[in-house]
XYZ file of C-alpha atoms in Angstrom:
176
model
C 134.586 88.453 148.279
C 135.982 86.483 145.369
C 132.542 85.043 144.711
C 130.975 88.505 144.831
C 133.643 89.856 142.470
C 133.096 86.923 140.099
C 129.332 87.512 140.191
C 129.816 91.226 139.417
C 132.116 90.424 136.497
C 129.606 87.898 135.199
C 126.783 90.446 135.475
C 128.847 93.153 133.784
C 129.821 90.730 131.029
C 126.215 89.596 130.666
C 125.062 93.191 130.332
C 127.699 93.823 127.673
C 126.672 90.709 125.788
C 122.989 91.689 126.059
C 123.819 95.170 124.772
C 125.807 93.662 121.891
C 122.890 91.358 120.977
C 120.437 94.276 121.049
C 122.753 96.375 118.868
C 123.171 93.489 116.421
C 119.386 92.959 116.267
C 118.793 96.688 115.790
C 121.347 96.799 112.951
C 119.749 93.746 111.309
C 116.310 95.378 111.573
C 117.564 98.614 109.987
C 119.217 96.597 107.204
C 115.921 94.812 106.571
C 114.016 98.121 106.399
C 116.588 99.510 103.987
C 116.296 96.403 101.789
C 112.509 96.744 101.771
C 112.657 100.441 100.831
C 115.109 99.748 98.003
C 113.145 96.710 96.794
C 109.808 98.544 96.675
C 111.332 101.557 94.877
C 113.077 99.260 92.384
C 109.885 97.256 91.782
C 107.880 100.416 91.052
C 110.591 101.739 88.732
C 110.814 98.470 86.790
C 107.053 98.174 86.341
C 106.762 101.788 85.198
C 109.564 101.490 82.658
C 108.555 98.146 81.173
C 105.101 97.318 79.947
C 104.390 94.277 82.117
C 101.321 92.128 82.016
C 99.605 91.129 85.251
C 101.450 87.793 85.505
C 104.839 89.489 85.154
C 103.874 92.074 87.774
C 102.792 89.279 90.134
C 106.059 87.447 89.638
C 108.169 90.586 90.137
C 106.218 91.623 93.231
C 106.134 88.246 95.011
C 109.639 88.358 96.622
C 109.184 91.987 97.672
C 105.787 91.238 99.206
C 107.286 88.253 101.056
C 110.018 90.505 102.462
C 107.495 93.090 103.660
C 105.227 90.411 105.135
C 108.174 88.919 107.038
C 108.937 92.340 108.541
C 105.252 92.865 109.380
C 105.245 89.684 111.459
C 107.987 91.262 113.586
C 106.487 94.761 113.822
C 102.803 94.713 112.800
C 102.166 98.252 114.033
C 104.864 99.965 111.954
C 103.075 102.305 109.550
C 105.849 102.410 106.949
C 105.623 98.643 106.505
C 101.898 98.859 105.784
C 102.551 101.669 103.316
C 105.277 99.689 101.557
C 102.930 96.688 101.418
C 100.257 98.916 99.887
C 102.684 100.110 97.238
C 103.557 96.513 96.319
C 99.876 95.566 96.141
C 99.277 98.547 93.837
C 101.996 97.256 91.506
C 100.115 93.945 91.491
C 96.952 95.942 90.635
C 95.154 94.761 93.767
C 93.572 98.168 94.225
C 91.274 97.663 97.230
C 93.898 95.779 99.223
C 96.502 98.413 98.313
C 94.304 101.264 99.473
C 93.476 99.443 102.721
C 97.198 98.950 103.475
C 97.998 102.561 102.606
C 95.177 103.654 104.939
C 96.635 101.440 107.698
C 100.036 103.011 107.135
C 98.633 106.535 107.514
C 96.655 105.548 110.616
C 99.652 103.851 112.254
C 102.103 106.651 111.426
C 100.108 109.890 111.180
C 103.212 112.082 111.610
C 105.258 110.255 108.944
C 105.109 112.297 105.698
C 106.037 109.332 103.469
C 102.884 107.413 104.394
C 100.697 110.343 103.280
C 102.830 111.020 100.206
C 102.575 107.421 99.023
C 98.814 107.301 99.600
C 98.387 110.628 97.785
C 100.483 109.388 94.864
C 98.492 106.141 94.764
C 95.239 108.107 94.618
C 96.534 110.338 91.818
C 97.681 107.309 89.815
C 94.329 105.578 90.313
C 92.544 108.773 89.273
C 94.652 108.868 86.106
C 93.696 105.253 85.348
C 90.016 106.121 85.732
C 90.486 109.003 83.325
C 91.983 106.709 80.684
C 89.211 104.126 80.813
C 85.570 104.955 80.137
C 83.097 103.384 82.518
C 80.270 101.285 81.140
C 77.042 101.158 83.143
C 73.760 99.353 82.756
C 72.733 95.881 81.822
C 72.000 94.288 78.488
C 68.919 96.517 78.081
C 70.804 99.790 77.841
C 74.518 100.435 78.075
C 75.764 103.930 78.799
C 79.399 104.877 78.404
C 80.596 107.851 80.417
C 83.094 109.957 78.519
C 86.468 110.272 80.240
C 85.993 114.021 80.733
C 83.095 113.489 83.165
C 84.420 112.881 86.639
C 82.486 110.223 88.519
C 82.178 110.031 92.343
C 84.924 107.402 92.701
C 87.290 109.577 90.667
C 86.399 112.669 92.628
C 87.058 110.847 95.913
C 90.494 109.797 94.682
C 91.398 113.262 93.396
C 90.208 115.107 96.506
C 91.791 112.506 98.788
C 95.096 112.891 96.982
C 94.983 116.660 97.446
C 94.282 116.233 101.176
C 97.118 113.712 101.561
C 99.616 115.926 99.757
C 98.524 118.954 101.822
C 99.197 116.908 104.949
C 102.684 116.022 103.643
C 103.442 119.732 103.188
C 102.205 120.521 106.707
C 104.266 117.709 108.274
C 107.422 118.683 106.421
C 107.049 122.340 107.452
C 106.227 121.529 111.093
C 109.077 121.984 113.589
């Protein structure tokens, strides 16, 4: 009976220790997610306020991207992580990679309003960049410059996609 009692105490203690380890790991994970959220928001704020060249953006984004990538190795299916990674890539002006990550975030977390909001905001910002820069077409034989007021198919896709994303955010926020 003493051996049985000792075994039960050991099992109960082991369960408590296992529970404590899981709680500690869960707290560490939540701390990491909070650090990522704060880091990405801070990075976007800094790059919007200061006129940074591409090299400065790369340097500012590198530690944040490393943090997000580290979290993605632990939870590759977490949509918010893909969305945060997309936001960092957008700061680095890696547009196609940013859009692909934002798309992954929306696909992995279709009921998370932030993933749709961030993709919609990205599309609006990209649309605004298109509007500022005229597009030059043609080869050496004949260059044509499209005036900024003419919306091209790529711009239209971004604008309409942004509207759809933001409509989805409204629907998710209003849903019970």
